[in-house]
Tab-separated table of C-alpha atoms in Angstrom:
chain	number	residue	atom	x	y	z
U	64	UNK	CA	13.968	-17.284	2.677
U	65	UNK	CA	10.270	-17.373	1.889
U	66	UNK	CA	8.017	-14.373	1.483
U	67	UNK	CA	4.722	-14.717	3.059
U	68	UNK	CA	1.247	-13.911	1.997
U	69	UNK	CA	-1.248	-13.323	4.915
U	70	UNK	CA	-4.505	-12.314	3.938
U	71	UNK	CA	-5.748	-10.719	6.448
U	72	UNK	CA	-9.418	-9.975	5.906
U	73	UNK	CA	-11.079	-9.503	2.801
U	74	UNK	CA	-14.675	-8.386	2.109
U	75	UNK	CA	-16.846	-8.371	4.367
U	76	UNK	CA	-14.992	-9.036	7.208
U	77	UNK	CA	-13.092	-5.284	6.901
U	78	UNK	CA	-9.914	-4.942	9.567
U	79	UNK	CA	-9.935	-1.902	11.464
U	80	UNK	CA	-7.151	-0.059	10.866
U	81	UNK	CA	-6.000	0.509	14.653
U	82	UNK	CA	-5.535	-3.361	14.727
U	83	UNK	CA	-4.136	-3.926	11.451
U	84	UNK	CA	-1.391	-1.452	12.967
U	85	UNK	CA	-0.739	-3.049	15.963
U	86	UNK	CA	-0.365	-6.202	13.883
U	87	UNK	CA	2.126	-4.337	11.855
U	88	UNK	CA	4.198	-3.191	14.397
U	89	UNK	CA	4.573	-6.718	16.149
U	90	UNK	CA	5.575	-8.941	12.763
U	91	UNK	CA	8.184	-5.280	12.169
U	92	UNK	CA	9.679	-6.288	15.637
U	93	UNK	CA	10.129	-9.908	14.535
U	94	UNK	CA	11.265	-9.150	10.833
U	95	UNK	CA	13.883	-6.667	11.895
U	96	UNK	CA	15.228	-8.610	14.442
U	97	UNK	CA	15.248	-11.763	11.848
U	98	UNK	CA	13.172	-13.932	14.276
U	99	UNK	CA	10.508	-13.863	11.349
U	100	UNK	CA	10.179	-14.097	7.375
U	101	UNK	CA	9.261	-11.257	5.514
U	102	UNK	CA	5.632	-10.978	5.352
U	103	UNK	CA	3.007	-9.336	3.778
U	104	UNK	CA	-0.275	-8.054	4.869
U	105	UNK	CA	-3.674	-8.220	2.434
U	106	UNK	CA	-6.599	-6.771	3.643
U	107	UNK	CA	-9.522	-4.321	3.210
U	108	UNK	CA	-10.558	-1.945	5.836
U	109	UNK	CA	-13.214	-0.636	7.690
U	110	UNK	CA	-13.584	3.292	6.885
U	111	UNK	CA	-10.784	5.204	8.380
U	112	UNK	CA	-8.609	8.530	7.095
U	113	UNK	CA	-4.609	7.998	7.825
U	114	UNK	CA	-2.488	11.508	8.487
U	115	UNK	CA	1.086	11.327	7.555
U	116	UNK	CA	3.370	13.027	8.988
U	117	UNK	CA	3.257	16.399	7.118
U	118	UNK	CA	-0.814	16.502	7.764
U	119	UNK	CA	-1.543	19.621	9.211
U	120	UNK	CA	-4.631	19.829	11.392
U	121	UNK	CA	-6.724	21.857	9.475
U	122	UNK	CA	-6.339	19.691	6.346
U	123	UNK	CA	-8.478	16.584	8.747
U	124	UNK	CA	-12.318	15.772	7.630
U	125	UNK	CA	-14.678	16.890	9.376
U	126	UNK	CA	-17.358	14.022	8.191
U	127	UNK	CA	-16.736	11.853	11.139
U	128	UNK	CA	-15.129	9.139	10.142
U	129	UNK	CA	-11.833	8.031	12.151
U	130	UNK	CA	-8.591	9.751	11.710
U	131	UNK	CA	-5.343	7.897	12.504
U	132	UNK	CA	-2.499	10.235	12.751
U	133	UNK	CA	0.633	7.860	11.692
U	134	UNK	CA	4.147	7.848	11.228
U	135	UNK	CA	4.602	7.001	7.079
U	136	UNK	CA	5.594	10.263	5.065
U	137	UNK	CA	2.642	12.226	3.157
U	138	UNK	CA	-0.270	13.908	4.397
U	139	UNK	CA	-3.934	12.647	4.228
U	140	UNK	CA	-5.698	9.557	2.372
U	141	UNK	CA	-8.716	7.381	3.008
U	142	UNK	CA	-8.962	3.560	3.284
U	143	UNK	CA	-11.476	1.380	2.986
U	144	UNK	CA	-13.949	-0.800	1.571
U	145	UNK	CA	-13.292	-1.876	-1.824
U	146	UNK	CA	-9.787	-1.211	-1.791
U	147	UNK	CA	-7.225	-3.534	-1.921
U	148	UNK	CA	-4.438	-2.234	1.097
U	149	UNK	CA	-0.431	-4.421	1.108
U	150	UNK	CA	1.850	-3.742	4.187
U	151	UNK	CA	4.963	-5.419	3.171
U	152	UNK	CA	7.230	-6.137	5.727
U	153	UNK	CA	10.651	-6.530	4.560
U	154	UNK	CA	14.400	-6.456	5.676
U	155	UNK	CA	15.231	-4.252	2.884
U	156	UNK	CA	18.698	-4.992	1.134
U	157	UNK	CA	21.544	-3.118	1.765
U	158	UNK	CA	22.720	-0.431	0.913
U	159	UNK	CA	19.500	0.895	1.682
U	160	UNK	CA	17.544	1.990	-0.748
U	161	UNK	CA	14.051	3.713	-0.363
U	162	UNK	CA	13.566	5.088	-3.482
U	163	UNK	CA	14.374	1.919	-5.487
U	164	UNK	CA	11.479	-0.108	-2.927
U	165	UNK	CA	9.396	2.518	-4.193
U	166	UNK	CA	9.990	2.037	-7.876
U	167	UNK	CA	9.795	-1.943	-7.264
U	168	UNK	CA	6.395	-1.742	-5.247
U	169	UNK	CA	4.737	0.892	-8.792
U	170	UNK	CA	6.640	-2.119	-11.085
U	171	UNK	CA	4.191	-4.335	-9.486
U	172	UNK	CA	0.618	-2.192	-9.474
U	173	UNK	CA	1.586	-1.083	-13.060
U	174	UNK	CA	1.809	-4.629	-14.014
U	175	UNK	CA	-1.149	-5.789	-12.106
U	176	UNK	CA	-3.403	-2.899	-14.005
U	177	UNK	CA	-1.928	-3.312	-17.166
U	178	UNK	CA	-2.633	-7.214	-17.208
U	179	UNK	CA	-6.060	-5.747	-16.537
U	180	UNK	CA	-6.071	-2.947	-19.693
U	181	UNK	CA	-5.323	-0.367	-17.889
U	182	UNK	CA	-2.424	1.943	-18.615
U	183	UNK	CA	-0.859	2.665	-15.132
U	184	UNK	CA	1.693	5.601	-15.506
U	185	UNK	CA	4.777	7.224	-13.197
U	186	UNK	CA	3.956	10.678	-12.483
U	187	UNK	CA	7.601	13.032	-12.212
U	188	UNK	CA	8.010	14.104	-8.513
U	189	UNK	CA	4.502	11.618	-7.652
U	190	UNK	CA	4.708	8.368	-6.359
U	191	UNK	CA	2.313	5.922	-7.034
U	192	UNK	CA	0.338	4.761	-10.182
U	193	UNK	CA	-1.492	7.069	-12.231
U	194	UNK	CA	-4.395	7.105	-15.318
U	195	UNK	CA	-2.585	10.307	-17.173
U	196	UNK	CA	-5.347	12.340	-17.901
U	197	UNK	CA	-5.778	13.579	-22.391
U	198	UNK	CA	-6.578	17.323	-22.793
U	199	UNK	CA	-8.079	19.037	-19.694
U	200	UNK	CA	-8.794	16.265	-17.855
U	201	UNK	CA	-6.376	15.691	-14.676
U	202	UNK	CA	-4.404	12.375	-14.142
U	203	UNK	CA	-6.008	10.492	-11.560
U	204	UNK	CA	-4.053	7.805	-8.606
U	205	UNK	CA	-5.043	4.107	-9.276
U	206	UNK	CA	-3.079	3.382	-5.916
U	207	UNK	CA	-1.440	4.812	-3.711
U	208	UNK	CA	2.277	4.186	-2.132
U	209	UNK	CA	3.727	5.429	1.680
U	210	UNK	CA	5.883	3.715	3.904
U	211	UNK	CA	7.805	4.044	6.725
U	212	UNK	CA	11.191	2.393	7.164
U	213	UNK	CA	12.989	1.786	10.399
U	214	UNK	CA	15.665	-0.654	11.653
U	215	UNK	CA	16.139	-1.552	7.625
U	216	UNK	CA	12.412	-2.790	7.596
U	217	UNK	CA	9.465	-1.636	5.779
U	218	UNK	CA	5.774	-0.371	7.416
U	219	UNK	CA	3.075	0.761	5.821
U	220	UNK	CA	2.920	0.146	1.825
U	221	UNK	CA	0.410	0.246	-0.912
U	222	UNK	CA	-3.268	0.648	-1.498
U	223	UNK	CA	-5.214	-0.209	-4.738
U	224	UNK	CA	-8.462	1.507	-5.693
U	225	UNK	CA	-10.923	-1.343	-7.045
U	226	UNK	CA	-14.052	-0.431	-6.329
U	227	UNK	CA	-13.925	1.289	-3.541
U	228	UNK	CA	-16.522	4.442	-3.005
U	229	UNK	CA	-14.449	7.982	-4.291
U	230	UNK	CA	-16.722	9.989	-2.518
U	231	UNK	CA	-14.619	9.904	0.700
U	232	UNK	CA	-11.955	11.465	-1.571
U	233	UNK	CA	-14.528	14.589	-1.928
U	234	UNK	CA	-14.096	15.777	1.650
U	235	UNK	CA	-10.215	16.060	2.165
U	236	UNK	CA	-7.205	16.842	-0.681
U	237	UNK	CA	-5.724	13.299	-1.112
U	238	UNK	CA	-1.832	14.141	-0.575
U	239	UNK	CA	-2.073	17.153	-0.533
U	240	UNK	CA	-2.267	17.079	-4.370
U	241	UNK	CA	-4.901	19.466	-5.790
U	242	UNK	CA	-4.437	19.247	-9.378
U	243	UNK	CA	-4.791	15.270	-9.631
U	244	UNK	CA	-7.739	13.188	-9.200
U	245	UNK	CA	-8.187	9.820	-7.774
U	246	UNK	CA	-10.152	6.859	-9.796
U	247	UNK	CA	-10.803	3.024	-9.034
U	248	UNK	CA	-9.971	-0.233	-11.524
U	249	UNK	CA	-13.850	-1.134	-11.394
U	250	UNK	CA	-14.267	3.139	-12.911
U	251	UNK	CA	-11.400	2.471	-15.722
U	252	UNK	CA	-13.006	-0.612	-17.210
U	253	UNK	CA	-16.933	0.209	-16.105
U	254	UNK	CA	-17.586	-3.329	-14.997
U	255	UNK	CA	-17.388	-4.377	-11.045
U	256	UNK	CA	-13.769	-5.705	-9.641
U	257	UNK	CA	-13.166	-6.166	-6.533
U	258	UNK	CA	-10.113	-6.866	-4.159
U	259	UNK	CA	-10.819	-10.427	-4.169
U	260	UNK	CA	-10.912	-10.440	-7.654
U	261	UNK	CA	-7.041	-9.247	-7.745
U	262	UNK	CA	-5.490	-10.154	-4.798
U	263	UNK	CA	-4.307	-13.424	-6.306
U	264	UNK	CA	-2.700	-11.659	-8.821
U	265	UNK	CA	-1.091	-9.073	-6.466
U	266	UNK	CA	0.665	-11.879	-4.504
U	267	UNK	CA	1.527	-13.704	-7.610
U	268	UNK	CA	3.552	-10.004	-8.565
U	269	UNK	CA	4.932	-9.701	-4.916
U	270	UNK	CA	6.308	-13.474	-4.867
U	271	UNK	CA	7.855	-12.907	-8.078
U	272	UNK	CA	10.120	-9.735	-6.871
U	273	UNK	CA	10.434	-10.933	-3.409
U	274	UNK	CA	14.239	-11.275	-4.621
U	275	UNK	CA	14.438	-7.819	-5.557
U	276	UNK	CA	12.105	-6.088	-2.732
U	277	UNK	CA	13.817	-7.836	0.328
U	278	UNK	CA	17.053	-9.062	1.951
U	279	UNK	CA	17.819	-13.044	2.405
U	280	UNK	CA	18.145	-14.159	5.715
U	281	UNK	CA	17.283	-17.428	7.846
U	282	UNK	CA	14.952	-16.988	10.347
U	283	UNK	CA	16.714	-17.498	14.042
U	284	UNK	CA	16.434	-21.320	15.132
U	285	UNK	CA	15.599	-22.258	11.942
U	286	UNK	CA	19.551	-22.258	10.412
U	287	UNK	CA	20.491	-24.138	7.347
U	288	UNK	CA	22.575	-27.723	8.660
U	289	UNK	CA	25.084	-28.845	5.990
């Protein structure tokens, strides 16, 4: 069983969010019902704000920019350019185990930022990966983690800050979190990197656990012979 990459648009040709969906929900048909590898989906997108499922109304922007209300867990967070976004799409092993995907999927960013000098932390009770803050300063989220899993498969996923704009963070409380911060790669290390610049090396992380993060199975019509 292979894991595949599918890049599906990096700067500047941003994915709206609406259709990256869409796409997600058709390759989660096909992946649950093992007529399709696991897959995973690269991309930036254009501007949009996401509501989880425990976003109340009054917590939505009012800048206006697009808000998708979705069905991953967590309230409110912002995509777009100059972040790096991964829906993986996975028959997750059984038992099932969501919080152990979780863990995996933070293994990965941690090791991606790290390789870049940056010292990407757990936070108790917070997923994601987090610059701990020294003294008064809060910790700020490097990238963010929510998913959705149904029929044993994975939606939704990951997003990496690059060098993405954190001004959109300024007009809503990401998570629901108000005594954390948010900061990019490109801020940490005060030179310009981009998603392009770390894609390659997100795969290269993704490919490497595929063992751990998914189930093994043979596509339908495309059995094994002896």
């Amino acid at each position: 069983m292979s894991l595949v990459m599918n890049r599906v648009g990096l700067a500047p040709e941003y994915v709206d969010y609406r259709e990256a969906l869409a796409l997600q929900e058709e390759i989660h048909h096909r992946v649950s019902n093992e007529e399709q590898d696991n897959t995973v989906l690269l991309l930036e997108h254009q501007p949009v704000y996401t509501a989880g499922k425990r976003t109340e109304k009054h917590e939505y922007p009012n800048d206006g920019t697009d808000v998708v209300p979705i069905d991953r867990g967590g309230k409110l967070t912002w995509h777009g350019p100059g972040m790096l976004v991964g829906y993986p799409i996975l028959k997750l092993p059984e038992p099932i185990d969501v919080v152990r995907y979780v863990r995996i999927l933070e293994e990965i960013l941690m090791k991606v930022v790290r390789d870049l000098g940056i010292d990407g932390q757990r936070v108790e009770g917070r997923s994601g990966v987090w610059v701990l803050g020294e003294g008064i300063e809060p910790d700020k989220k490097i990238a963010a983690i929510g998913i959705r899993v149904s029929r044993n498969t994975t939606m939704h996923g990951f997003a990496l800050n690059c060098n993405n704009d954190l001004g959109s963070f300024s007009n809503f409380i990401p998570c629901g979190i108000t005594d954390a911060s948010v900061t990019t790669i490109s801020e940490q290390l005060r030179r310009n990197i981009s998603p392009s610049d770390v894609v390659d090396r997100v795969e290269q992380e993704l490919l490497a656990n595929a063992d751990r993060l998914a189930a093994q199975f043979v596509p339908r019509g495309e059995e094994a012979t002896a």
